[in-house]
C-alpha positions as a printed Julia matrix, in Angstrom:
225×3 Matrix{Float64}:
 -11.35   16.86  -11.32
 -14.51   15.76  -10.31
 -15.29   15.67   -6.28
 -18.39   13.83   -5.35
 -19.13   14.81   -1.24
 -21.4    12.33    0.17
 -24.28   12.92    1.84
 -23.78   10.57    5.33
 -19.93   11.26    5.03
 -19.73   14.55    3.78
 -15.88   14.46    4.87
 -15.26   11.96    2.55
 -14.91   12.3    -1.11
 -14.81   10.58   -4.24
 -12.49   12.47   -7.0
 -12.02   11.21  -10.61
  -8.29   11.44  -11.76
  -5.74   11.17  -14.76
  -5.6     7.53  -13.2
  -9.27    6.33  -11.9
 -11.36    7.39   -9.13
  -9.97    8.27   -5.77
 -11.49    8.65   -1.92
 -10.38   11.37   -0.07
 -10.24   11.74    4.06
 -10.55   15.48    3.65
  -9.83   15.98    7.61
  -6.52   14.06    7.39
  -5.97   14.66    3.56
  -5.63   10.96    3.43
  -5.95    9.58   -0.4
  -6.45    6.2    -1.21
  -7.3     4.08   -5.01
  -8.31    0.13   -5.73
  -6.39   -1.37   -7.99
  -7.15   -5.32   -8.2
  -3.14   -6.47   -9.29
  -2.28   -5.28   -6.02
  -3.61   -8.85   -4.74
  -1.37  -10.96   -7.36
   0.86  -10.98   -3.99
  -1.77  -12.61   -1.55
  -3.13  -15.05   -4.81
   0.38  -16.58   -5.25
  -0.06  -18.05   -1.16
  -3.74  -19.2    -2.05
  -3.45  -22.5    -1.12
  -1.88  -21.55    2.7
  -4.97  -18.95    3.14
  -7.75  -20.2     5.72
 -10.75  -20.17    3.48
  -9.05  -22.82    0.92
  -9.28  -25.14    4.21
 -13.02  -24.01    4.51
 -14.21  -24.15    0.58
 -12.55  -27.35   -0.7
 -14.2   -27.82   -3.77
 -14.23  -25.69   -6.93
 -16.74  -24.51   -9.06
 -18.72  -23.55   -6.19
 -21.3   -20.27   -6.54
 -20.51  -17.91   -3.36
 -23.03  -14.85   -2.75
 -20.18  -12.37   -0.41
 -22.69  -10.08    0.74
 -20.04   -7.74    2.45
 -18.15   -7.55   -0.58
 -15.89   -4.07    0.74
 -13.09   -3.94   -1.31
 -13.02   -7.79   -3.38
 -10.27   -9.07   -1.38
 -11.99  -12.36    0.03
 -13.81  -12.48   -3.01
 -10.48  -12.49   -5.35
  -8.72  -15.34   -2.9
 -12.26  -16.99   -3.1
 -12.79  -16.66   -7.05
  -8.99  -17.5    -7.83
  -9.8   -21.0    -5.77
 -11.89  -22.09   -8.94
 -15.69  -20.56   -7.49
 -17.72  -18.51   -9.06
 -18.62  -14.95   -6.7
 -21.62  -12.74   -6.67
 -20.08   -9.72   -4.62
 -22.65   -7.25   -3.05
 -21.67   -3.77   -1.93
 -24.27   -1.4    -0.67
 -22.24    1.83   -0.44
 -22.46    4.11   -3.72
 -18.79    5.49   -2.75
 -16.94    1.96   -2.47
 -18.84    0.36   -5.75
 -17.47    3.07   -7.73
 -13.86    2.14   -6.66
 -14.77   -1.49   -7.35
 -16.29   -0.72  -10.86
 -13.57    1.68  -11.61
 -10.31   -1.28  -10.41
 -12.68   -3.8   -12.59
 -11.85   -1.93  -15.52
  -7.68   -0.78  -14.92
  -6.87   -4.42  -14.22
  -3.55   -5.35  -16.15
  -2.67   -8.18  -15.24
  -4.33  -11.24  -17.39
  -3.91  -13.65  -14.22
  -6.0   -11.08  -12.56
  -8.83  -10.72  -14.88
  -9.19  -14.47  -14.9
 -10.01  -14.67  -11.44
 -11.85  -11.36  -11.61
 -13.74  -12.91  -14.84
 -15.4   -15.37  -12.2
 -16.98  -12.34   -9.47
 -20.19  -10.59  -10.71
 -19.95   -7.29   -8.76
 -23.79   -6.08   -7.56
 -25.08   -2.74   -5.94
 -27.29   -2.88   -3.6
 -28.16   -4.14   -0.24
 -27.71   -7.97    0.67
 -30.73   -8.38    2.99
 -32.67   -7.38   -0.24
 -30.54   -9.69   -2.47
 -31.56  -12.46   -0.71
 -35.27  -11.76    0.14
 -35.84  -11.62   -4.0
 -33.18  -14.32   -5.18
 -33.98  -17.13   -7.7
 -31.01  -18.68   -7.86
 -29.27  -21.33   -4.76
 -25.78  -20.13   -3.5
 -23.61  -23.21   -2.05
 -22.35  -20.77    0.41
 -23.4   -16.98    1.59
 -20.42  -15.02    3.26
 -20.74  -12.32    5.35
 -17.34   -9.77    6.53
 -18.78   -7.23    8.98
 -16.0    -5.06   10.52
 -14.21   -6.31   13.33
 -16.33   -4.76   16.67
 -13.0    -4.47   18.77
 -10.07   -2.38   19.0
  -7.09   -4.0    18.38
  -3.11   -2.52   18.95
  -2.22   -2.73   14.79
  -2.77    0.14   13.09
  -5.4    -1.19   10.46
  -4.33   -0.85    6.75
  -5.35    2.0     4.4
  -8.28    0.53    3.24
  -9.1    -0.92    6.19
  -9.04    2.83    8.12
 -11.47    3.85    5.22
 -14.01    1.1     5.42
 -14.21    2.05    9.07
 -14.65    5.7     7.83
 -17.21    4.75    5.62
 -19.16    1.38    6.46
 -21.52    1.36    9.3
 -21.19   -1.48   11.7
 -23.76   -2.31   14.38
 -23.68   -5.61   15.42
 -26.63   -6.06   16.46
 -28.13   -5.19   12.44
 -25.32   -8.06   11.09
 -26.78  -10.43   14.28
 -30.35   -9.84   12.43
 -29.38   -9.68    8.96
 -27.58  -13.57   10.02
 -30.87  -14.84   11.97
 -32.92  -13.95    8.56
 -30.11  -15.43    6.4
 -30.39  -18.93    7.9
 -34.31  -18.54    7.84
 -33.99  -18.04    4.2
 -31.47  -20.28    2.73
 -30.58  -24.1     2.4
 -26.78  -22.37    2.04
 -23.79  -23.03    4.43
 -23.16  -19.61    5.58
 -20.04  -18.59    6.84
 -19.17  -15.6     9.35
 -15.54  -14.33    9.32
 -15.05  -12.61   12.6
 -11.6   -11.8    15.21
  -9.8   -14.55   16.56
 -10.4   -12.5    19.82
 -13.83  -11.58   19.89
 -17.18  -13.32   20.55
 -20.44  -11.44   19.54
 -21.8   -14.61   16.87
 -21.75  -17.69   19.54
 -25.4   -17.49   20.32
 -25.86  -19.31   16.88
 -25.78  -22.86   15.98
 -22.29  -23.28   15.06
 -21.27  -26.38   13.27
 -17.38  -25.69   12.86
 -15.11  -22.93   13.64
 -11.51  -22.53   11.69
  -9.43  -20.8    13.45
  -6.44  -18.43   11.94
  -3.88  -16.39   13.97
  -5.94  -13.22   13.83
  -9.6   -14.21   12.24
 -11.85  -17.23   12.53
 -14.47  -18.38   10.2
 -17.95  -19.44   11.61
 -19.78  -22.57    9.31
 -23.58  -22.54   10.25
 -26.39  -23.82    8.05
 -29.25  -22.49    6.28
 -32.67  -23.29    7.38
 -34.56  -22.37    4.19
 -38.04  -21.33    5.04
 -39.4   -17.97    6.3
 -39.13  -15.18    9.12
 -38.51  -11.42    9.0
 -36.06  -10.44   11.64
 -34.33   -7.79   10.13
 -35.86   -4.02    9.83
 -34.05   -1.05    7.24
């Protein structure tokens, strides 16, 4: 068995098992592996998903800047769009690559054939990209406490991914200046972290809302790594 400790998160380790990669929280002994086939139930109800009300056209080119475990990317791809997913954490990236190799369902494989998975920092990608995207999508981790216990996947994301609201806002500001694309920000329904932006529209669901912004192109360096 291969165990790989992470420098920034030494209590979370990556393990190679007979069935693929899994991550382990060595404090709680909680384990998690990623299977894209598990998204089949979610994708069956894709027409009822709030994202279907936002991305009405098909064959859109969408840049998912906060890839995570690719759940939203899978929904967007299943609606007939082409997704470029950016993920900057090497541990999560290992799970994404592993899950992509293990797909058993032909339907799920067809969905993920529309998703290009890229390792890197989203702002670096935006600074150097030479392709136009119709939409830029952000799903930053929620910054409020909720009574409901998060799913196992979300618990691991909260342990692994740094979530700094000031950094998030700076990234959005620079993105607006760099692109001519429409920008979507996903936020918890009770949060108001992005109200200072020039929001064109907000699409509300039961637990989340999606803000629509317009890119203004041009350039103004704001975000600092």
